Short mmCIF file of C-alpha atoms in Angstrom, two decimals:
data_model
loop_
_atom_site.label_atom_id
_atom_site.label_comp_id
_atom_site.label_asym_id
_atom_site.label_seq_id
_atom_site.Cartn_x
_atom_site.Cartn_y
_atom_site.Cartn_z
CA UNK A 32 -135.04 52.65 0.03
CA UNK A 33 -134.87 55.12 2.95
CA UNK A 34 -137.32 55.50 5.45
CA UNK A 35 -138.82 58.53 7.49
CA UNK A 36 -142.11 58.55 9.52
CA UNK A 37 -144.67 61.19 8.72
CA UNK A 38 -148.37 62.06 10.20
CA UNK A 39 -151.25 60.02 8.72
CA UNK A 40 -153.56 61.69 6.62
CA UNK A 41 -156.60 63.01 7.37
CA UNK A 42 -159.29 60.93 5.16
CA UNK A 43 -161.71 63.20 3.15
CA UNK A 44 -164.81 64.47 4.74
CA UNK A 45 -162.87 64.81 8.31
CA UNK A 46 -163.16 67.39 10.35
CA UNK A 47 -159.79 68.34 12.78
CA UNK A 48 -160.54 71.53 14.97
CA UNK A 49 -156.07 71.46 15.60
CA UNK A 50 -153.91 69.36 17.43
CA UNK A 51 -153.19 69.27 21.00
CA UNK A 52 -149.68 67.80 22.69
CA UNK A 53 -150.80 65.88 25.99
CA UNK A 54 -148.45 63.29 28.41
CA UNK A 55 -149.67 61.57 31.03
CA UNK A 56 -148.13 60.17 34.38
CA UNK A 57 -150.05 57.58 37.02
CA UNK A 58 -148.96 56.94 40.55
CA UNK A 59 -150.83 54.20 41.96
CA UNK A 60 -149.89 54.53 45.23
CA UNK A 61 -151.02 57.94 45.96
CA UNK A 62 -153.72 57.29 43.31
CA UNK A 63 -152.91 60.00 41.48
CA UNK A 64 -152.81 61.35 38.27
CA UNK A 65 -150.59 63.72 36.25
CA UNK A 66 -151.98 65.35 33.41
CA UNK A 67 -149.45 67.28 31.46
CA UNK A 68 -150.52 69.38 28.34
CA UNK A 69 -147.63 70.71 26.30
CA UNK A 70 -148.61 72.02 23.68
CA UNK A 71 -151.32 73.09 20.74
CA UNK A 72 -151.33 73.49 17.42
CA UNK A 73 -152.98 74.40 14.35
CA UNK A 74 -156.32 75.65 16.07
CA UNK A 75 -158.76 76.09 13.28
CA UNK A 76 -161.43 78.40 15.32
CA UNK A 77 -158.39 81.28 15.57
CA UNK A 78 -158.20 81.47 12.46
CA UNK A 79 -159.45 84.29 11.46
CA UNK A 80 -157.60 87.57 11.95
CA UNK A 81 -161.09 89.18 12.11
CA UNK A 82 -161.91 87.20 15.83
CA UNK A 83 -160.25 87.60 18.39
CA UNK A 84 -160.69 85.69 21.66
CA UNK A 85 -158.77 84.52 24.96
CA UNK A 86 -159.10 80.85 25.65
CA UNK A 87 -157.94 78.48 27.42
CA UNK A 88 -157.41 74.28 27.70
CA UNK A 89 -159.53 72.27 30.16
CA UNK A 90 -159.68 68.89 31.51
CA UNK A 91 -162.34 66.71 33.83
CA UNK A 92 -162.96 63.59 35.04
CA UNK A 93 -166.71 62.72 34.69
CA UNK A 94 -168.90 59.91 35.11
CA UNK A 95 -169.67 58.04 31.97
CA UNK A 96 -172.80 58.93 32.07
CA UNK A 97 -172.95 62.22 32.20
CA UNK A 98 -175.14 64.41 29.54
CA UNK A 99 -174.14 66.56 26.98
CA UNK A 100 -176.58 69.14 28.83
CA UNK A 101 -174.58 68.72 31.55
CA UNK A 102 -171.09 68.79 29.91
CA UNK A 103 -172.58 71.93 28.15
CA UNK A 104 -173.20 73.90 31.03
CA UNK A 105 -170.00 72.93 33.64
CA UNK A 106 -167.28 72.02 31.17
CA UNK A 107 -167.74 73.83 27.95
CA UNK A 108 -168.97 77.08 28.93
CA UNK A 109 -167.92 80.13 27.80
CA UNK A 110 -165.75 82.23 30.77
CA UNK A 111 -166.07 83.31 33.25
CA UNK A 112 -165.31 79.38 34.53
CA UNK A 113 -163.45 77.88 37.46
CA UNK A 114 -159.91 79.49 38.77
CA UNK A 115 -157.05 78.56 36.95
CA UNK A 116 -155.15 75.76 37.54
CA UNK A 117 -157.65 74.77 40.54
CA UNK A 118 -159.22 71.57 41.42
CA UNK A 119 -163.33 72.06 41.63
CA UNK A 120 -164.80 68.97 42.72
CA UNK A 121 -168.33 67.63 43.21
CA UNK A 122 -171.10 69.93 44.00
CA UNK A 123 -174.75 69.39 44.26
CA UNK A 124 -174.99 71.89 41.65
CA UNK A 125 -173.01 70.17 39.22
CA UNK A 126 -173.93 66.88 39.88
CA UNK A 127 -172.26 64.95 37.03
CA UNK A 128 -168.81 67.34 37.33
CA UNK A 129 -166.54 65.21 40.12
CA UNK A 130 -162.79 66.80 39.33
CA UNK A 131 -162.01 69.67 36.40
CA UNK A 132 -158.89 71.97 35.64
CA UNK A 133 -158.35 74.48 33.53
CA UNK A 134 -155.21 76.24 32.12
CA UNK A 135 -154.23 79.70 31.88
CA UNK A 136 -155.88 82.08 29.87
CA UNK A 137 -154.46 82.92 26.37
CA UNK A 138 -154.84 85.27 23.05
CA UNK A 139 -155.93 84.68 19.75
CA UNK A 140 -152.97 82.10 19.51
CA UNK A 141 -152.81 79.41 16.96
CA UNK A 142 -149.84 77.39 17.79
CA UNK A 143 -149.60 78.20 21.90
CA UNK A 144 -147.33 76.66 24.28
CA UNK A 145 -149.11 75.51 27.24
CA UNK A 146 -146.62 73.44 29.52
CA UNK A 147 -148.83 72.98 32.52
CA UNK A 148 -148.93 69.60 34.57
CA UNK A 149 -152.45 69.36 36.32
CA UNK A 150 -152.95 66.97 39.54
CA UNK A 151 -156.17 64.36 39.11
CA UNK A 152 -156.58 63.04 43.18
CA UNK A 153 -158.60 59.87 42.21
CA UNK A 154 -158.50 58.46 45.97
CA UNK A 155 -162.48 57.96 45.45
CA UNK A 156 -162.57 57.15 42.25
CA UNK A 157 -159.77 54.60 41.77
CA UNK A 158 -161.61 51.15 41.66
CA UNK A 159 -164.33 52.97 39.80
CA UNK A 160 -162.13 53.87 36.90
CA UNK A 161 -164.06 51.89 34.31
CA UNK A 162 -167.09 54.53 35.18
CA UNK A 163 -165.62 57.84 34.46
CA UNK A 164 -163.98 58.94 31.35
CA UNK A 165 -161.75 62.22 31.14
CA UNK A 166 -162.43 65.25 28.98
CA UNK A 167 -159.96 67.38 27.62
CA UNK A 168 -160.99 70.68 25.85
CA UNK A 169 -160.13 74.22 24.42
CA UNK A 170 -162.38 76.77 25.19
CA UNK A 171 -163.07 80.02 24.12
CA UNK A 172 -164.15 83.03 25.96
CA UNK A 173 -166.69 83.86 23.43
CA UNK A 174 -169.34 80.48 22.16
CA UNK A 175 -168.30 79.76 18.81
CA UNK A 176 -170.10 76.63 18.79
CA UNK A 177 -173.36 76.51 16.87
CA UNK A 178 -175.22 75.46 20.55
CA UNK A 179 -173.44 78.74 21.74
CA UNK A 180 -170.47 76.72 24.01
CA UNK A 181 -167.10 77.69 23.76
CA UNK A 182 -165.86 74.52 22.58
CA UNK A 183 -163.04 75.40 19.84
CA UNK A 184 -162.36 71.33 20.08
CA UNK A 185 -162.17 68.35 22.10
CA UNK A 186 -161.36 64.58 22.60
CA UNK A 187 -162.30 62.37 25.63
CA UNK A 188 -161.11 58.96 26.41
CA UNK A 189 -162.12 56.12 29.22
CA UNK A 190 -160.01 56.76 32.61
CA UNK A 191 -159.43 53.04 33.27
CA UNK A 192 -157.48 53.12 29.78
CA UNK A 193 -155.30 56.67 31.00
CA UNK A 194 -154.64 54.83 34.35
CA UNK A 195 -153.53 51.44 32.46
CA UNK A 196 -150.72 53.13 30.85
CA UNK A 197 -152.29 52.84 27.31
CA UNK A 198 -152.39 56.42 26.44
CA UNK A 199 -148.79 57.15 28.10
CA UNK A 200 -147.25 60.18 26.31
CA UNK A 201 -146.39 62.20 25.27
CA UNK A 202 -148.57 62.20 22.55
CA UNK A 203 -150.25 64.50 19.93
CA UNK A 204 -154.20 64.32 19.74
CA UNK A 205 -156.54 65.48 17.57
CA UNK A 206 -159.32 67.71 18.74
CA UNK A 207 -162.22 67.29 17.34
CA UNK A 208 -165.75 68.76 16.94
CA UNK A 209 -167.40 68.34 20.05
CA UNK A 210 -169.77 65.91 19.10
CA UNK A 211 -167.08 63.73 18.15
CA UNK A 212 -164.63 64.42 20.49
CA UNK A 213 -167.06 63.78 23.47
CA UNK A 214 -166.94 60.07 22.98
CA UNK A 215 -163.10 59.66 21.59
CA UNK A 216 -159.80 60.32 21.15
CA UNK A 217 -157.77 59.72 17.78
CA UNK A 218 -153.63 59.92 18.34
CA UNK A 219 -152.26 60.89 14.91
CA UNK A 220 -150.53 58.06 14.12
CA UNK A 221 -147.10 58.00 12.28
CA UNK A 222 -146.89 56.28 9.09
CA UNK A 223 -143.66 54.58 7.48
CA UNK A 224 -142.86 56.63 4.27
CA UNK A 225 -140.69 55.56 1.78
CA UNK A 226 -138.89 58.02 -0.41
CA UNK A 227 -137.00 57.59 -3.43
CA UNK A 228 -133.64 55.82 -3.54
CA UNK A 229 -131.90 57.81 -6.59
CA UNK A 230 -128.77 58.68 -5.57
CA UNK A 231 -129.95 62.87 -6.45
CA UNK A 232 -132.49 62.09 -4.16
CA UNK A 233 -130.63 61.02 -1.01
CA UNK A 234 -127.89 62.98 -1.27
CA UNK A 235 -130.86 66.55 -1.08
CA UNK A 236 -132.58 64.46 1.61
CA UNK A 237 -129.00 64.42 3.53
CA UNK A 238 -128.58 68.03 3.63
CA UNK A 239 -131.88 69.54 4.11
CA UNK A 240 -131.99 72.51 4.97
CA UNK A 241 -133.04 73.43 8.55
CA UNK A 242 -134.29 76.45 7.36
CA UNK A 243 -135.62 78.41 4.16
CA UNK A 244 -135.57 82.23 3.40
CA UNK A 245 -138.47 82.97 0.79
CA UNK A 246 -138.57 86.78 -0.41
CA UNK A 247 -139.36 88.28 -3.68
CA UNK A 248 -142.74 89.44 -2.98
CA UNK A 249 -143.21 93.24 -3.23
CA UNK A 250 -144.37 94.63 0.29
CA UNK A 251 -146.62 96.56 -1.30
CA UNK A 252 -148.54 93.89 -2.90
CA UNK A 253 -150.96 91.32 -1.51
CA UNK A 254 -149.49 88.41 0.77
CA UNK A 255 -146.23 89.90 0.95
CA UNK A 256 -146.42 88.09 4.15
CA UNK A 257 -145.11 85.17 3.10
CA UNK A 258 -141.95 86.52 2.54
CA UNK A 259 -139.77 85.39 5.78
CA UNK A 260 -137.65 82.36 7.83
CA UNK A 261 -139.26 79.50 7.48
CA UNK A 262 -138.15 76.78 9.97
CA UNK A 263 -138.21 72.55 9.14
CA UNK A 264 -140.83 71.00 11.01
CA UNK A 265 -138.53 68.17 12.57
CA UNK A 266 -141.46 65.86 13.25
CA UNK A 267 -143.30 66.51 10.24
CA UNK A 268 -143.51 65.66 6.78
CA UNK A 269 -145.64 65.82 3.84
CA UNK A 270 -145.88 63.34 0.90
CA UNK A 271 -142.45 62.63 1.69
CA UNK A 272 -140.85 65.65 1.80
CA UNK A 273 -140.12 68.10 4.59
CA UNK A 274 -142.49 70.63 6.16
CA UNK A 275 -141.56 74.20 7.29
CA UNK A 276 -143.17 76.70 9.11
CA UNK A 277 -142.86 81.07 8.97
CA UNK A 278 -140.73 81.54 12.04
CA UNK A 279 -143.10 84.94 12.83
CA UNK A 280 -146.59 84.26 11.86
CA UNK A 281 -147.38 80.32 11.07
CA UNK A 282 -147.96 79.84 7.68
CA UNK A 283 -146.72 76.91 6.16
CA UNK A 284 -144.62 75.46 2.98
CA UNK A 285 -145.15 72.36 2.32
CA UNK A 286 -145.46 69.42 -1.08
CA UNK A 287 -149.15 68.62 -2.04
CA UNK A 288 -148.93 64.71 -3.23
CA UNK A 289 -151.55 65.52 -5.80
CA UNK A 290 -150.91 68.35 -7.49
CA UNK A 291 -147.03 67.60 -7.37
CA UNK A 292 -146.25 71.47 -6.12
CA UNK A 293 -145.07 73.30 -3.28
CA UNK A 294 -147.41 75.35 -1.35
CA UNK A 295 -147.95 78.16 1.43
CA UNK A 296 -150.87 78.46 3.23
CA UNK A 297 -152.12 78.48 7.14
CA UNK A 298 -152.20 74.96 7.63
CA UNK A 299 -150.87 71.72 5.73
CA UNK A 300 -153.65 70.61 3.29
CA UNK A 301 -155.32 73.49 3.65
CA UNK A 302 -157.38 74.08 0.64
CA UNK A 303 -156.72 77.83 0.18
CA UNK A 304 -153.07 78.35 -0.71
CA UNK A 305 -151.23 81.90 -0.87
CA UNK A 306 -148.88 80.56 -3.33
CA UNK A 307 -147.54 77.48 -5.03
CA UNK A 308 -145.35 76.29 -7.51
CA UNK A 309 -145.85 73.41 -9.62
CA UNK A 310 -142.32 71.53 -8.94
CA UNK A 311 -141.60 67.96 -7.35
CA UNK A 312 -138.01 69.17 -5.97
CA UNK A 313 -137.12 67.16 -2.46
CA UNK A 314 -137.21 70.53 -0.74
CA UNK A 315 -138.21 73.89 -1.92
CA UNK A 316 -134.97 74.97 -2.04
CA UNK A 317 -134.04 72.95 -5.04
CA UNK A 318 -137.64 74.72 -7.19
CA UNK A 319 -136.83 75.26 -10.49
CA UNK A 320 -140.53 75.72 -11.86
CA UNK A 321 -142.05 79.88 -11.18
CA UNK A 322 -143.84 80.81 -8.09
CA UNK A 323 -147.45 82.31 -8.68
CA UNK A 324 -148.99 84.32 -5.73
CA UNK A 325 -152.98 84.91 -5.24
CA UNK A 326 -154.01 88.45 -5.82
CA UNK A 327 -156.98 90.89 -4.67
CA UNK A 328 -158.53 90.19 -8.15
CA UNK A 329 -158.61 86.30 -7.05
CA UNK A 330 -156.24 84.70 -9.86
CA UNK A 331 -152.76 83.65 -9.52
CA UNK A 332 -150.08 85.69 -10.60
CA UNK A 333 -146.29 84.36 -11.58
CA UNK A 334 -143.80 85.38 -9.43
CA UNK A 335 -141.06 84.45 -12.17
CA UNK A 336 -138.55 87.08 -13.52
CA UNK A 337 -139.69 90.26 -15.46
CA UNK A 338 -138.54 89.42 -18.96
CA UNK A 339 -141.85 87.78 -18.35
CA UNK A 340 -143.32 90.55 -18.06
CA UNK A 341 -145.44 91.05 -21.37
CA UNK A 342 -146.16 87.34 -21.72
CA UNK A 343 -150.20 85.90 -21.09
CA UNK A 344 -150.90 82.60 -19.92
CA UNK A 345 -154.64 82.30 -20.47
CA UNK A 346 -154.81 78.27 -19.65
CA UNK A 347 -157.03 77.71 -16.49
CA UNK A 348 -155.24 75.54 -14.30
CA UNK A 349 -157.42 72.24 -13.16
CA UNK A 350 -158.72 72.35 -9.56
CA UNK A 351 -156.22 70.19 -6.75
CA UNK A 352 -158.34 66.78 -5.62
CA UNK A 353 -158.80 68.03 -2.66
CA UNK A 354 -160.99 70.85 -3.63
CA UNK A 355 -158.11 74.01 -3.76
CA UNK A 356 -159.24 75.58 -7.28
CA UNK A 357 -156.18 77.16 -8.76
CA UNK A 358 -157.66 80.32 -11.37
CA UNK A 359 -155.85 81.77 -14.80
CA UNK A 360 -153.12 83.25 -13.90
CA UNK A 361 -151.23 86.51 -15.52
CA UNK A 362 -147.80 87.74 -15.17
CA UNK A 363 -146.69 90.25 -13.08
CA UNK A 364 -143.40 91.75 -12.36
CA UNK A 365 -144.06 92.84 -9.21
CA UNK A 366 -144.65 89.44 -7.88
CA UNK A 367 -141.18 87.55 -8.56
CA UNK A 368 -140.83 85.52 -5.90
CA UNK A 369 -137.77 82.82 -5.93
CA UNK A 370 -137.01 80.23 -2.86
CA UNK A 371 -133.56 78.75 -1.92
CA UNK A 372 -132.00 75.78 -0.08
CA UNK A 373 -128.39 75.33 -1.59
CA UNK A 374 -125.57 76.75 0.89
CA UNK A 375 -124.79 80.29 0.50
CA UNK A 376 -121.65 80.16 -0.76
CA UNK A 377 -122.97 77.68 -3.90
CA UNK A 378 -126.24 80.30 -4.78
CA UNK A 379 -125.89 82.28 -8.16
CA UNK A 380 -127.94 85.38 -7.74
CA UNK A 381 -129.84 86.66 -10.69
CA UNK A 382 -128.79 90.49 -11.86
CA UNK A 383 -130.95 92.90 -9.44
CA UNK A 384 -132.06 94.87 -12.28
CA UNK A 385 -134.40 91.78 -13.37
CA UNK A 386 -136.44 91.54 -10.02
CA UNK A 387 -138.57 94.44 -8.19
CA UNK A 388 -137.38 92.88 -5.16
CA UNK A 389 -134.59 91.86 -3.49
CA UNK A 390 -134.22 88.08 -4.12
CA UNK A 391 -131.21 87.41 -1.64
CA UNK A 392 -132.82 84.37 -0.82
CA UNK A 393 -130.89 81.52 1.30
CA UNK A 394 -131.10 78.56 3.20
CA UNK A 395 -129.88 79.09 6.97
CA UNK A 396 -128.71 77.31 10.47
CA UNK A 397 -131.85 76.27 12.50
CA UNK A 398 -131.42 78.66 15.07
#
């Protein structure tokens, strides 16, 4: 039995506002610390194309005492805030604020890179560590919070633990709603999975593709944007199996456990796929089983070839246990849709005059 590592999953009834990429650095002589915040990903409040909003990522070290009222009104407010990248520090005014950052300002991005090392001077606060804890935060410009704070997520752990080396990094967080993440910090964990042994099996899990080409889906029609490069997620997996991402604008393809399918959606688990096929290949590349792609009219429709074309499939197709319902779905020629792994020089491509689309699909080089 091989093994690969893959992220834990979330338990039901959990609420993740993203993930957030932080690595952290102590000098005890200086008594200083180095904050370093790589990366985010996945952050749910950006969602929607409708809002749009600049934000940004924040950090402070505060007493352990401090209120939420306080928190509130110095850390979590909506901008204007402090000057980027600058160290504020205690002011009557703020009594419970002693040190905050903040990062530079950025748009409506999902998945942004940060890469900005911030500078914690904890000369006074050093054999007080076991008092203060430190806050990390994104925050929008606009509140989005239901107590009207920016707060698009958060986490928080206890400085004495950051200065003993037991959060050294880097590591990937989850932010969480701020009532949560106010008091904690959860690391997603990696978990040992085992994957089949069949000799099929290992031999597609050797030469997985670094990248997938999906296409099929008529411009014209609804979600054609899932048509595109999708890139392997080197650090992720899912039930297993590999996870890729839309090199241009996020969404994902990835293996639901439950329903034994493929999907693509905006997130992993998300409950709200664009489309899915009902296959257990290794990788997508090696689906057999049709594509079906949501519609305006809210059902599913195949995205197999057009000698389908007159056929009705009036099952209803039970709901995912994780609560994505999946409606009756009807054929439609304009939504073939085919995905492929295999090496372009082993692909047999189907006669053009059965597809509405061009299905040159392939699997490519990471670039």
């Amino acid at each position: 039995m091989s093994r690969r590592m893959r992220y834990e999953t979330v338990k039901p009834g959990a609420l993740r506002c993203g993930r957030i990429l932080l690595g952290f650095e102590v000098e005890p002589l200086s008594r200083r610390l180095f904050c370093h915040v790589r990366a985010c990903r996945e952050l749910v409040a950006l969602m929607s194309e409708d809002f749009e909003t600049d934000f940004n990522v924040r950090l402070c070290v505060a007493p352990a005492t401090t209120s939420r009222q306080q928190l509130d009104s110095a850390f979590f407010a909506p901008f204007p805030a402090t000057t980027s990248s600058s160290q504020r520090q205690h002011q009557q005014s703020e009594p419970a604020m002693m040190l905050q950052h903040q990062s530079k300002h950025h748009r409506s991005t999902l998945n942004p890179v940060i890469d900005e090392e911030f500078v914690f001077d904890l000369q006074d606060l050093w054999l007080h560590a076991a008092q203060f804890r430190l806050h990390v935060a994104v925050v929008c410009s606009a509140p989005i919070d239901q107590d009207d704070t920016g707060c698009a997520g958060c986490l928080s752990m206890g400085l004495r633990h950051v200065l003993g080396g037991d959060v050294a990094g880097p590591k990937w967080y989850w932010l969480l709603p701020k009532a949560e993440g106010m008091c904690k910090a959860t690391t997603i964990k990696h978990q040992p999975a085992t994957l089949p042994s069949q000799r099929e099996t290992s031999t597609a899990l050797a030469s997985l593709p670094d990248a997938v080409v999906v296409g099929g889906r008529h411009p014209r029609r609804p979600f054609a944007k899932i048509n595109g490069v999708y890139d392997r997620q080197v650090d992720e997996v899912s039930a297993s199996r590999p996870v890729y991402r839309h090199r241009d604008n996020g969404l994902y393809l990835w293996f639901h456990e439950g329903r034994r399918a493929w999907l693509i959606s905006d997130l992993v688990r998300h409950p709200a796929p664009y489309a899915y096929a009902e296959d257990a290949a290794v990788n997508p590349g090696r689906v057999q089983q049709p594509w079906f792609v949501f519609n305006r009219a809210e059902t599913f429709t195949t995205a197999d070839t057009k000698r389908l074309q007159t056929s009705h499939i009036s099952s209803t197709t039970p709901s995912l246990n994780d609560g994505m319902s999946l409606l009756s779905h009807h054929d439609d020629h304009h939504n073939q849709m085919m995905l492929s792994g295999m090496p372009p020089q082993q692909q047999q491509r189907a006669p053009a005059a059965q597809f509405e689309y061009d299905l040159a699909v392939r699997c490519r080089a990471f670039a």
